[in-house]
PDB file of C-alpha atoms in Angstrom:
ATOM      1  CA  UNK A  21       1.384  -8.618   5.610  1.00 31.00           C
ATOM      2  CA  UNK A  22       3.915  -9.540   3.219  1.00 34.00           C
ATOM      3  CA  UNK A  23       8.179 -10.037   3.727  1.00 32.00           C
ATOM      4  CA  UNK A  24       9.984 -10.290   1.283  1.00 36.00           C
ATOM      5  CA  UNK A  25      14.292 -10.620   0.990  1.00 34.00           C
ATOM      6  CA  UNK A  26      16.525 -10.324  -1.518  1.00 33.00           C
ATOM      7  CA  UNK A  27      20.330 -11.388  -1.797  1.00 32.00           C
ATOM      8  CA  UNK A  28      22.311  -9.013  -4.204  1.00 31.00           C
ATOM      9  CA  UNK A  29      21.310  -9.035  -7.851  1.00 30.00           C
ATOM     10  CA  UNK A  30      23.173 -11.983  -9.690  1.00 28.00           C
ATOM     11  CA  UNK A  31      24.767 -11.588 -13.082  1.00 27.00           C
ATOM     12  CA  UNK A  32      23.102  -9.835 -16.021  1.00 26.00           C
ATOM     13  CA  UNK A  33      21.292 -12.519 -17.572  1.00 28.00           C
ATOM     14  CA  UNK A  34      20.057 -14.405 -14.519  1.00 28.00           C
ATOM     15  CA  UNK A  35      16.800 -14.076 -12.371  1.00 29.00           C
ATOM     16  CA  UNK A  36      16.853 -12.018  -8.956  1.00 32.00           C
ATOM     17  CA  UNK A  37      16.623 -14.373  -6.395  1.00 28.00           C
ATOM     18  CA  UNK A  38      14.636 -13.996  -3.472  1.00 30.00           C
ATOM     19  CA  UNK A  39      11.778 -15.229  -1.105  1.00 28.00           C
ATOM     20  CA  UNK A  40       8.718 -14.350  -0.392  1.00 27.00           C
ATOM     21  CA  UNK A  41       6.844 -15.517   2.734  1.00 28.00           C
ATOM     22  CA  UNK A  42       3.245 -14.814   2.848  1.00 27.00           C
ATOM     23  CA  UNK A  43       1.372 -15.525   5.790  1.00 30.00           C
ATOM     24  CA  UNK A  44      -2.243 -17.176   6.155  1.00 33.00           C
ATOM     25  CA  UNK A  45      -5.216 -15.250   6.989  1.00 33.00           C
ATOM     26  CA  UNK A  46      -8.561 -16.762   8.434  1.00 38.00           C
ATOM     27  CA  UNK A  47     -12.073 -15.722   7.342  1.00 41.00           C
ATOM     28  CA  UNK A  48     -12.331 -14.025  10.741  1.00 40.00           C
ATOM     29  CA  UNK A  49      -9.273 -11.875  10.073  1.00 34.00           C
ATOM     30  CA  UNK A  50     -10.186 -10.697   7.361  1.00 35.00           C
ATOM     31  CA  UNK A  51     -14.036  -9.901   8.961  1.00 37.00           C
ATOM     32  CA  UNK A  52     -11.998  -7.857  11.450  1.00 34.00           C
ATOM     33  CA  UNK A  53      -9.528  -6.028   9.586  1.00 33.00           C
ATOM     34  CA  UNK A  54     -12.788  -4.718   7.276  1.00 33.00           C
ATOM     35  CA  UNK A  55     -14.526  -3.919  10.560  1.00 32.00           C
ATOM     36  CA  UNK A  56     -12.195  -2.199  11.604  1.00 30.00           C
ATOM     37  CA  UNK A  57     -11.954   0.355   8.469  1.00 32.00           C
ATOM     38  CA  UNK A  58      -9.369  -1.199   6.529  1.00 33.00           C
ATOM     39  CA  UNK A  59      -9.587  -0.902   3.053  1.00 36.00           C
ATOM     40  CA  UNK A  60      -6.224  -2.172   2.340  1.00 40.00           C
ATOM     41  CA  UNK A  61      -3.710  -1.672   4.604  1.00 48.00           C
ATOM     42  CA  UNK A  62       0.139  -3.079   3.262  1.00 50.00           C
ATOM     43  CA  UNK A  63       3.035  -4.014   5.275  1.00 60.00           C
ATOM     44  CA  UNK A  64       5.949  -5.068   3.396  1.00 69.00           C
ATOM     45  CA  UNK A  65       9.505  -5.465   4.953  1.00 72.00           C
ATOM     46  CA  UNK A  66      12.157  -5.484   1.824  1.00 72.00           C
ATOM     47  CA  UNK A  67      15.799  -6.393   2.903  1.00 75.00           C
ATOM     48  CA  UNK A  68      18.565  -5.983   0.320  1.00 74.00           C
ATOM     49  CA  UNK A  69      22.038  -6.378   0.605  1.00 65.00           C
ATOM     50  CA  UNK A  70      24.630  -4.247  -0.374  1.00 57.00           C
ATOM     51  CA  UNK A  71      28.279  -5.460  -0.979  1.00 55.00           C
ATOM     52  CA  UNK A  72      28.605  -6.888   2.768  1.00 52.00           C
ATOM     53  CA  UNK A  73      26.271  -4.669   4.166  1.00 83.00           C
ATOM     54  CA  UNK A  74      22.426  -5.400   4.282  1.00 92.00           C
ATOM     55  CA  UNK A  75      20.123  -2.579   4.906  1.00 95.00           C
ATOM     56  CA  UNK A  76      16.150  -2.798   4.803  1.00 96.00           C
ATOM     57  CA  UNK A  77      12.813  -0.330   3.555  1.00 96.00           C
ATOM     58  CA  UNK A  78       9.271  -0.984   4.567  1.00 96.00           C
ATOM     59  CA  UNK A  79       6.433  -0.285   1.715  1.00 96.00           C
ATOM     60  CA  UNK A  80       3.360   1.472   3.280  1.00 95.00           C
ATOM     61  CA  UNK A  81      -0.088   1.236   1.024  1.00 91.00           C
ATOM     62  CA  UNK A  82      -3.831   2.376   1.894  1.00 95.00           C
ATOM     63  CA  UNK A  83      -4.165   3.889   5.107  1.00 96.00           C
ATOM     64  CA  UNK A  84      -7.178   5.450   4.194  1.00 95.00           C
ATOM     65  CA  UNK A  85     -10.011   4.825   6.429  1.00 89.00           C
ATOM     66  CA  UNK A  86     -14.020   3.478   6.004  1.00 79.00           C
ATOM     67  CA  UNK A  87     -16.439   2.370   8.587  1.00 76.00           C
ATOM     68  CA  UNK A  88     -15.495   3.184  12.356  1.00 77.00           C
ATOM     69  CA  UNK A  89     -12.171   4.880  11.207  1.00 83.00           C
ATOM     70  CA  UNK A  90     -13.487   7.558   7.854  1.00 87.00           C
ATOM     71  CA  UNK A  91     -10.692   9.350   7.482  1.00 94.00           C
ATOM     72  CA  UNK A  92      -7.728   7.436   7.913  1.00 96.00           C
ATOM     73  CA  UNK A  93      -7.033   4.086   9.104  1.00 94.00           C
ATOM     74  CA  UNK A  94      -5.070   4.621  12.287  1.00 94.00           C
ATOM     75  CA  UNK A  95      -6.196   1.701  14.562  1.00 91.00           C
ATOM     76  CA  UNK A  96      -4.255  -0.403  11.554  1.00 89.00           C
ATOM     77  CA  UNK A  97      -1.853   1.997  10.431  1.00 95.00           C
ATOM     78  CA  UNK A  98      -0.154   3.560  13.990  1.00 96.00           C
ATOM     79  CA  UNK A  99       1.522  -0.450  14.820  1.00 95.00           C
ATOM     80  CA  UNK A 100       2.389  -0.460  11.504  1.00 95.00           C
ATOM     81  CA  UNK A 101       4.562   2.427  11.969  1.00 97.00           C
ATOM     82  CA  UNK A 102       5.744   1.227  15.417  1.00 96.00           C
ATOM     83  CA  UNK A 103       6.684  -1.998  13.487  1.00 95.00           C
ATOM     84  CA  UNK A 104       8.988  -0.497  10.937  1.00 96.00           C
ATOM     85  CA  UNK A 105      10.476   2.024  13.517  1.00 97.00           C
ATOM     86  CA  UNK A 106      10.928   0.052  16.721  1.00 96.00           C
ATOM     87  CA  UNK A 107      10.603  -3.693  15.527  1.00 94.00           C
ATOM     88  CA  UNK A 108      12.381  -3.639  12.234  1.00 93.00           C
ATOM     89  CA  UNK A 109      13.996   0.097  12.403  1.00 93.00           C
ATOM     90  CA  UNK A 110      13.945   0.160   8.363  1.00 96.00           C
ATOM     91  CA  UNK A 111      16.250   2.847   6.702  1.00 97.00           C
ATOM     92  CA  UNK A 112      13.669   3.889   4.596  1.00 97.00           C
ATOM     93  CA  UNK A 113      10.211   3.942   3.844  1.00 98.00           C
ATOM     94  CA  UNK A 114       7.979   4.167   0.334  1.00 98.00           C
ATOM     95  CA  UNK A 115       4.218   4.607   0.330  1.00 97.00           C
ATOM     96  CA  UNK A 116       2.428   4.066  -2.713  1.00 96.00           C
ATOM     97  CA  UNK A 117      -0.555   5.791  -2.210  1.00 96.00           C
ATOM     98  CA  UNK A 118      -4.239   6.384  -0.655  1.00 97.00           C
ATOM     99  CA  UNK A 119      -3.220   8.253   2.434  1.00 97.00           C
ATOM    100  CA  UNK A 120      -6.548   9.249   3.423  1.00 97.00           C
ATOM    101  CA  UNK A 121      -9.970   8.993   2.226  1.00 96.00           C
ATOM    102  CA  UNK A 122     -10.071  12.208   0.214  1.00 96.00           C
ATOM    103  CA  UNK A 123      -6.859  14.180   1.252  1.00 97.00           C
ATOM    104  CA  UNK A 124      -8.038  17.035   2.747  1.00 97.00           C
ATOM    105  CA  UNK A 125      -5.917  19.076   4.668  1.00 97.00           C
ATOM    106  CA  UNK A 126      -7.337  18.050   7.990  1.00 97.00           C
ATOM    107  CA  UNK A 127      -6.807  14.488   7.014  1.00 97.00           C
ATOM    108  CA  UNK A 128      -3.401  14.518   5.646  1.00 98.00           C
ATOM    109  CA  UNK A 129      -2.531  16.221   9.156  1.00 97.00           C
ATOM    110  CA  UNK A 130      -4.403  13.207  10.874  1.00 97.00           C
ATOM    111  CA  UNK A 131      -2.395  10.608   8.525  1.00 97.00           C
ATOM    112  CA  UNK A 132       1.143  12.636   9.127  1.00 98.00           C
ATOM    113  CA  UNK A 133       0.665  12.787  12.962  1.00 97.00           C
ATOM    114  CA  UNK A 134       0.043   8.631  12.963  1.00 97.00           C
ATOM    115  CA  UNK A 135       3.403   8.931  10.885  1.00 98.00           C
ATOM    116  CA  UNK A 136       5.363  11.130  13.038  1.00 98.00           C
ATOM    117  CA  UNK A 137       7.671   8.415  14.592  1.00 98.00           C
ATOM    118  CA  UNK A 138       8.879   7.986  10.973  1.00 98.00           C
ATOM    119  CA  UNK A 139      10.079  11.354  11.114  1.00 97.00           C
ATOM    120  CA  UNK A 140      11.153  11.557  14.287  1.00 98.00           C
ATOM    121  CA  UNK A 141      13.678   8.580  14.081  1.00 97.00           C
ATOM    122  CA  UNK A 142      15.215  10.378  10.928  1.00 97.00           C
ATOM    123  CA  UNK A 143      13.871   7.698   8.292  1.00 97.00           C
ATOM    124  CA  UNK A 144      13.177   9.606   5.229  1.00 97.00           C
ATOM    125  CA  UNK A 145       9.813   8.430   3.216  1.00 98.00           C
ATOM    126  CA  UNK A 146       8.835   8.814  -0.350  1.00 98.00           C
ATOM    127  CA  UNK A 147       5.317   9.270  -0.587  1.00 98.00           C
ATOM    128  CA  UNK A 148       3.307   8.734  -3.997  1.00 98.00           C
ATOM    129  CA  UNK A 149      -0.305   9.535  -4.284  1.00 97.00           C
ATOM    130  CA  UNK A 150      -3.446   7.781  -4.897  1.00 96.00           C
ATOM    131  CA  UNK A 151      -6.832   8.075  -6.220  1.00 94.00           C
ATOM    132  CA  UNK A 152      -8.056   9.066  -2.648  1.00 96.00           C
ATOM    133  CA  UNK A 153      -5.461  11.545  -2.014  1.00 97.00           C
ATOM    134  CA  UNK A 154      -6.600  13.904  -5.280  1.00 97.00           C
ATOM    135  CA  UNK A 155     -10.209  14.167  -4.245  1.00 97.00           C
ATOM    136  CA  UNK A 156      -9.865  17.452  -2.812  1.00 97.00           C
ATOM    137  CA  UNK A 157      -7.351  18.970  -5.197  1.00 98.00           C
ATOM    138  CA  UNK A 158      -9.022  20.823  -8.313  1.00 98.00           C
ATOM    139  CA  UNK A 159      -8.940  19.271 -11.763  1.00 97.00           C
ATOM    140  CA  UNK A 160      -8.692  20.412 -15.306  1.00 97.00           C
ATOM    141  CA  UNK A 161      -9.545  18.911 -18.887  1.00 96.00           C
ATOM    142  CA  UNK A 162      -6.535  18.543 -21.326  1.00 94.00           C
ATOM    143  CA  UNK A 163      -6.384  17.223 -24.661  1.00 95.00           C
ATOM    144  CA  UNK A 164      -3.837  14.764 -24.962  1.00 91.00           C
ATOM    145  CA  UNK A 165      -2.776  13.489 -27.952  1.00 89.00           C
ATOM    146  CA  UNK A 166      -3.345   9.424 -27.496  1.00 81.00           C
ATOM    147  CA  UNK A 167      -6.648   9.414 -25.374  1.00 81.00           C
ATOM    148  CA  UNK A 168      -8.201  12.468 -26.469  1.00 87.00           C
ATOM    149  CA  UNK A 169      -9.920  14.424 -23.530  1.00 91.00           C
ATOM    150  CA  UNK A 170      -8.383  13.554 -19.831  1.00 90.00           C
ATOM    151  CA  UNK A 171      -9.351  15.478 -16.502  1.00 93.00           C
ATOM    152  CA  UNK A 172      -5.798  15.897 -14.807  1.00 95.00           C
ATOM    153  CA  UNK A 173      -5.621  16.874 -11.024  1.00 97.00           C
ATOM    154  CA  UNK A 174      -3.502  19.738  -9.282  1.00 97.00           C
ATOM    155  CA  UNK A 175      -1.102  19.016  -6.398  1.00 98.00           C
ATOM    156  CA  UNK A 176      -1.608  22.281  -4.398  1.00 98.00           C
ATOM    157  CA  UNK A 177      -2.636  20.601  -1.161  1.00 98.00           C
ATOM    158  CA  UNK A 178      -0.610  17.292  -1.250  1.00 98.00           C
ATOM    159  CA  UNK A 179       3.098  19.760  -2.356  1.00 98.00           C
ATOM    160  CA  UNK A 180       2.480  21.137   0.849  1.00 98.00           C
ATOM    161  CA  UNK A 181       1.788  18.864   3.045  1.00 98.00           C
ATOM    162  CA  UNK A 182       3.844  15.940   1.995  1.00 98.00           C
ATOM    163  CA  UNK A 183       7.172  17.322   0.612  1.00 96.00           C
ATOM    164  CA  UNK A 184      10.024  15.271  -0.774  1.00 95.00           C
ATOM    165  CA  UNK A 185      12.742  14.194   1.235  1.00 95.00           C
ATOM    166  CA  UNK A 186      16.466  15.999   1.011  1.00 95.00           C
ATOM    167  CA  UNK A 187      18.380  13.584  -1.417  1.00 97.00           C
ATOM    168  CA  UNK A 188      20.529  14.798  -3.657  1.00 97.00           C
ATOM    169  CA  UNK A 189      19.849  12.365  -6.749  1.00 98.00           C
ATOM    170  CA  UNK A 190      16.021  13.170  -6.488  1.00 98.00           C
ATOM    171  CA  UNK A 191      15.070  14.450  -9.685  1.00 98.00           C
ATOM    172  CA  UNK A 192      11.491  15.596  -9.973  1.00 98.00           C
ATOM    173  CA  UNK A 193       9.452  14.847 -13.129  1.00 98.00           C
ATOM    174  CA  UNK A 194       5.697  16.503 -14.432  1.00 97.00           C
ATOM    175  CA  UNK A 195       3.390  16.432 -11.852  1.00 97.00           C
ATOM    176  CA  UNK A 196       3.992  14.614  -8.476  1.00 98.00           C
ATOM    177  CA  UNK A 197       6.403  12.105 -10.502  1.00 98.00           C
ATOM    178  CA  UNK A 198      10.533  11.840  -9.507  1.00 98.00           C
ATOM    179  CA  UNK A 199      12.928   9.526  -9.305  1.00 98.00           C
ATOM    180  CA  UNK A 200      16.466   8.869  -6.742  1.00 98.00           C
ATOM    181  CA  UNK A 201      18.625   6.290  -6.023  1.00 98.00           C
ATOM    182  CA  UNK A 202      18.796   5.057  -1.970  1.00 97.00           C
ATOM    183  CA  UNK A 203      21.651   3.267  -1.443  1.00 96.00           C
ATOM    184  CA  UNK A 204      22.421   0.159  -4.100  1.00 96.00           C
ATOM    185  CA  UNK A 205      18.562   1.010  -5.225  1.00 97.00           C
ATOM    186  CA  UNK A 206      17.057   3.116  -8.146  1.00 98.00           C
ATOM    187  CA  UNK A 207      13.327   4.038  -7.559  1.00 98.00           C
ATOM    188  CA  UNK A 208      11.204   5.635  -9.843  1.00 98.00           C
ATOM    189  CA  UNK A 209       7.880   7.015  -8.442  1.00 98.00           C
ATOM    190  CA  UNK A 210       5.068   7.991 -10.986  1.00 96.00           C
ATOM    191  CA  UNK A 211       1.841  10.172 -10.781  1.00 96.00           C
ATOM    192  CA  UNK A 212      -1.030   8.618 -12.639  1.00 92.00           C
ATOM    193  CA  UNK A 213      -3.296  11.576 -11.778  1.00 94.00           C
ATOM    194  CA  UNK A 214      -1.661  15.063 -12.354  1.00 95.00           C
ATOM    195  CA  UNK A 215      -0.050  14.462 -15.783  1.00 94.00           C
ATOM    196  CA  UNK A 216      -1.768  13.735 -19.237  1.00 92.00           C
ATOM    197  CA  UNK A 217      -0.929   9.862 -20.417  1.00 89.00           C
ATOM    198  CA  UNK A 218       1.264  10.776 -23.370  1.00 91.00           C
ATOM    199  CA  UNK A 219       3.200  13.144 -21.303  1.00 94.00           C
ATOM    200  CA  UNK A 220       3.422  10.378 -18.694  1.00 93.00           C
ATOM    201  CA  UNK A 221       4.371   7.788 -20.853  1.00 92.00           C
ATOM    202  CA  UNK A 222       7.127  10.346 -22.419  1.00 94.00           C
ATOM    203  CA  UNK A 223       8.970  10.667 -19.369  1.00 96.00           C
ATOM    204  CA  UNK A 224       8.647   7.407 -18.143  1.00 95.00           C
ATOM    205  CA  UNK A 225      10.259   6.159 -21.866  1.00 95.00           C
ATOM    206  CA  UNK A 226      12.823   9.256 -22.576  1.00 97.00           C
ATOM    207  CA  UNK A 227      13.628  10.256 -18.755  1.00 98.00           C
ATOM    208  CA  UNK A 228      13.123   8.087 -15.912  1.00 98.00           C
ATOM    209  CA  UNK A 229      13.786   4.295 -17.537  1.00 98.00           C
ATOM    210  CA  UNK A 230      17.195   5.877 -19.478  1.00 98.00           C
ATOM    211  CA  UNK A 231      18.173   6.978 -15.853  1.00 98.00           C
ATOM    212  CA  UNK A 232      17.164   3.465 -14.422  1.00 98.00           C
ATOM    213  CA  UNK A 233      19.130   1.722 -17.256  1.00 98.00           C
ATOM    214  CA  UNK A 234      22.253   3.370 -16.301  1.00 98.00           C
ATOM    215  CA  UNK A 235      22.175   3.983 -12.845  1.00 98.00           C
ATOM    216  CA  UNK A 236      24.675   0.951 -12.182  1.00 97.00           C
ATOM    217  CA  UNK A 237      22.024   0.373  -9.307  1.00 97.00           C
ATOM    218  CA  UNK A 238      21.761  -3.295  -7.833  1.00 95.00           C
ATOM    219  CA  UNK A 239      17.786  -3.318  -7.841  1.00 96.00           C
ATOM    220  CA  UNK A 240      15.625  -0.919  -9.943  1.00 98.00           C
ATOM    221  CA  UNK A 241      12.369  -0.209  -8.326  1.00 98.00           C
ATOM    222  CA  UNK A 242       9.011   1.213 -10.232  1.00 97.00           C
ATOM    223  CA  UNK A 243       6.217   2.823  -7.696  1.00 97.00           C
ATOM    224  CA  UNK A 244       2.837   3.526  -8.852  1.00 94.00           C
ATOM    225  CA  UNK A 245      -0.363   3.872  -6.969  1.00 94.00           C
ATOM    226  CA  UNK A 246      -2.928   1.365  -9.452  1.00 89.00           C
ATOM    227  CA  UNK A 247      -1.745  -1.864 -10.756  1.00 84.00           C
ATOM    228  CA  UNK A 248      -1.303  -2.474 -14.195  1.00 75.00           C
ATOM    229  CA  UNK A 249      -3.932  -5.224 -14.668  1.00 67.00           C
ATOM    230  CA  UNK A 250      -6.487  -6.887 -11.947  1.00 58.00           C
ATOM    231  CA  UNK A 251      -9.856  -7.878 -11.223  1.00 53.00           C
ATOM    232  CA  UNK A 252     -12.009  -4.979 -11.951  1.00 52.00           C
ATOM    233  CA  UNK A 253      -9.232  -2.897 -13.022  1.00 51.00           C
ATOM    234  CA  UNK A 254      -9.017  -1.608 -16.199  1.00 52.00           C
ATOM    235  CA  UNK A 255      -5.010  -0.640 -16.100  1.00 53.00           C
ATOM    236  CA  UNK A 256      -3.257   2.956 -14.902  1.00 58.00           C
ATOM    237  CA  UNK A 257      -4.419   5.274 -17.477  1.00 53.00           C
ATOM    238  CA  UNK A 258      -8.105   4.718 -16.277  1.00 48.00           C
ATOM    239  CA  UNK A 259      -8.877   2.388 -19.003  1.00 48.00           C
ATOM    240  CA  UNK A 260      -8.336   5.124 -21.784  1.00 44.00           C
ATOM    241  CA  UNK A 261      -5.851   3.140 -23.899  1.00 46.00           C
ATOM    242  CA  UNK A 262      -8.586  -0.624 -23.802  1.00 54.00           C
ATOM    243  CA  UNK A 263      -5.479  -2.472 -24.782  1.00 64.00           C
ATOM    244  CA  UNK A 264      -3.818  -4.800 -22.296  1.00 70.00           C
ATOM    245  CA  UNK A 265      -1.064  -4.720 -25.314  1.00 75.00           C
ATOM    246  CA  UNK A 266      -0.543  -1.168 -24.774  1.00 75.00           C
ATOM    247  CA  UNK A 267       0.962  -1.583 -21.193  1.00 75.00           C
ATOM    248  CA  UNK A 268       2.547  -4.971 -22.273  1.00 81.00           C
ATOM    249  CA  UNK A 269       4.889  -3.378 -24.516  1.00 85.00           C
ATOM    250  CA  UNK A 270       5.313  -0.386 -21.344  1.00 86.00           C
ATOM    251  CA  UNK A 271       6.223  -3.351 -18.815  1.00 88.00           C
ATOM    252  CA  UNK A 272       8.791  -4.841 -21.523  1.00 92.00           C
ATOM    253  CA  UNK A 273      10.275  -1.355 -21.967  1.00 93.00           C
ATOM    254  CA  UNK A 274      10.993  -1.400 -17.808  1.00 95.00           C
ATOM    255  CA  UNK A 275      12.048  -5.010 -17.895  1.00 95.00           C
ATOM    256  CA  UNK A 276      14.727  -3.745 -20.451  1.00 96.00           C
ATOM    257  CA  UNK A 277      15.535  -0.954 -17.912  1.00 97.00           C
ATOM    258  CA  UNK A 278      16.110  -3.463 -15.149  1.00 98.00           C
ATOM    259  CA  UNK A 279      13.080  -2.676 -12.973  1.00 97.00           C
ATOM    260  CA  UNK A 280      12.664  -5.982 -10.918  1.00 96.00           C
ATOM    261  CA  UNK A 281      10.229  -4.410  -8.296  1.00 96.00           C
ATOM    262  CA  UNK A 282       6.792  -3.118  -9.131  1.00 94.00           C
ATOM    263  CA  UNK A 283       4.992  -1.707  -5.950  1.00 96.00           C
ATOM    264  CA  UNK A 284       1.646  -1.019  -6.394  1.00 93.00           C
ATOM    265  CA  UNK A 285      -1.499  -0.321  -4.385  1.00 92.00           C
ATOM    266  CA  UNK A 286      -5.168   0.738  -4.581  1.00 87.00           C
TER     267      UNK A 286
END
């Protein structure tokens, strides 16, 4: 589990402070949590303040299940839930991805019935999806002009099963990508599976940093289901691009935008 806290942004120019606490975890915890099909399973608490008001958002990350628990991970994931309802009763709550082991319909329904305190306290929750979640949905070639020939994945079963909550300054993008401000907090949430890289990387550099940049927002927030680098990860665009460069200069253009936050998963 991981808590972090933020005070309100300083002055342009200066770092956002914060703190980040992350608690130990023996060998044997980590023996149980895989025995228990958890493949990994994400708490984060964020609190951010807001002139003199502080309000908080929990960040949700693979629930989907292995061993005992195939489908989804709900020995792990229901306290979870009961954590950011009851314990911490967050005001919002972002997932970034890997619901289920290969989003079907039956287990999406599993994964939104673990979830259903969420919606029955009123908390809204932006859900982004992972490489688990498109397993099911069909997939097409396109020929895209930086990487050649990409398969690209429809969003038929996830659009109706996990629709985006009412917010006014939602503003959808290609595929399952959008982007809306929550209180003193732009977040822009991108689909690495259902759009080709170059049309990706389009709106992400003409549309959704441009909207960042001058959304007057405290703390600009980018949500994506794969990190950008990692052990045995070749970066988000499924190691078409080979050029840690390449995403470089794509992390410099958010930094420019004032994203502070990455959350990733996978």
């Amino acid at each position: 589990m991981r808590y972090k806290s933020f005070n309100s942004k300083p002055d342009i120019g200066a770092s956002p402070r914060g703190k980040v606490l992350l608690p130990r975890m023996s060998g044997d915890t980590r023996k149980s949590l895989s025995r228990f099909g958890l493949a990994t399973l994400s708490l984060s608490l964020f609190t951010l303040t807001a002139s003199a008001e502080s309000w908080s958002y929990g960040v949700l990350t693979d629930t989907q299940g292995a061993a005992a628990y195939p489908d989804v991970s709900t020995r792990l994931m229901a306290p979870v839930i009961d954590q950011f309802v009851n314990a911490h009763q967050v005001d919002m709550i972002i997932s970034v991805g890997d619901l289920t082991d290969t989003g079907t319909i039956e287990e999406n329904a599993l994964w939104l019935d673990v979830a259903q305190p969420v919606y029955d306290a009123g908390i809204p929750m932006y859900i982004q999806r992972g490489n688990h979640d498109i397993k099911t949905e069909s997939t097409s070639l396109v020929s895209d002009p930086l990487f050649g020939s990409v398969e690209i994945n429809d969003s038929t079963i996830w659009d109706a099963q996990f629709p985006l909550p009412t917010n006014p300054s939602l503003v959808e993008g290609p595929g399952t990508c959008y982007y809306f401000t929550f209180n003193n907090m732009f977040v822009v949430s991108m689909d690495l599976y259902g759009v080709a890289p170059s049309e990706l990387i389009g709106w992400l550099q003409n549309v959704a940093l441009p909207a960042a940049a001058t959304s007057g927002t405290e703390h600009r927030v980018l949500v994506q289901h794969a990190p950008y680098f990692g052990k045995g990860r070749d970066g988000i665009f499924q190691g078409e691009s080979g050029d840690p460069a390449f995403e470089l200069s794509l992390l410099e253009g958010m930094a420019q935008a004032g994203i502070d936050t990455i959350l990733v998963g996978h």
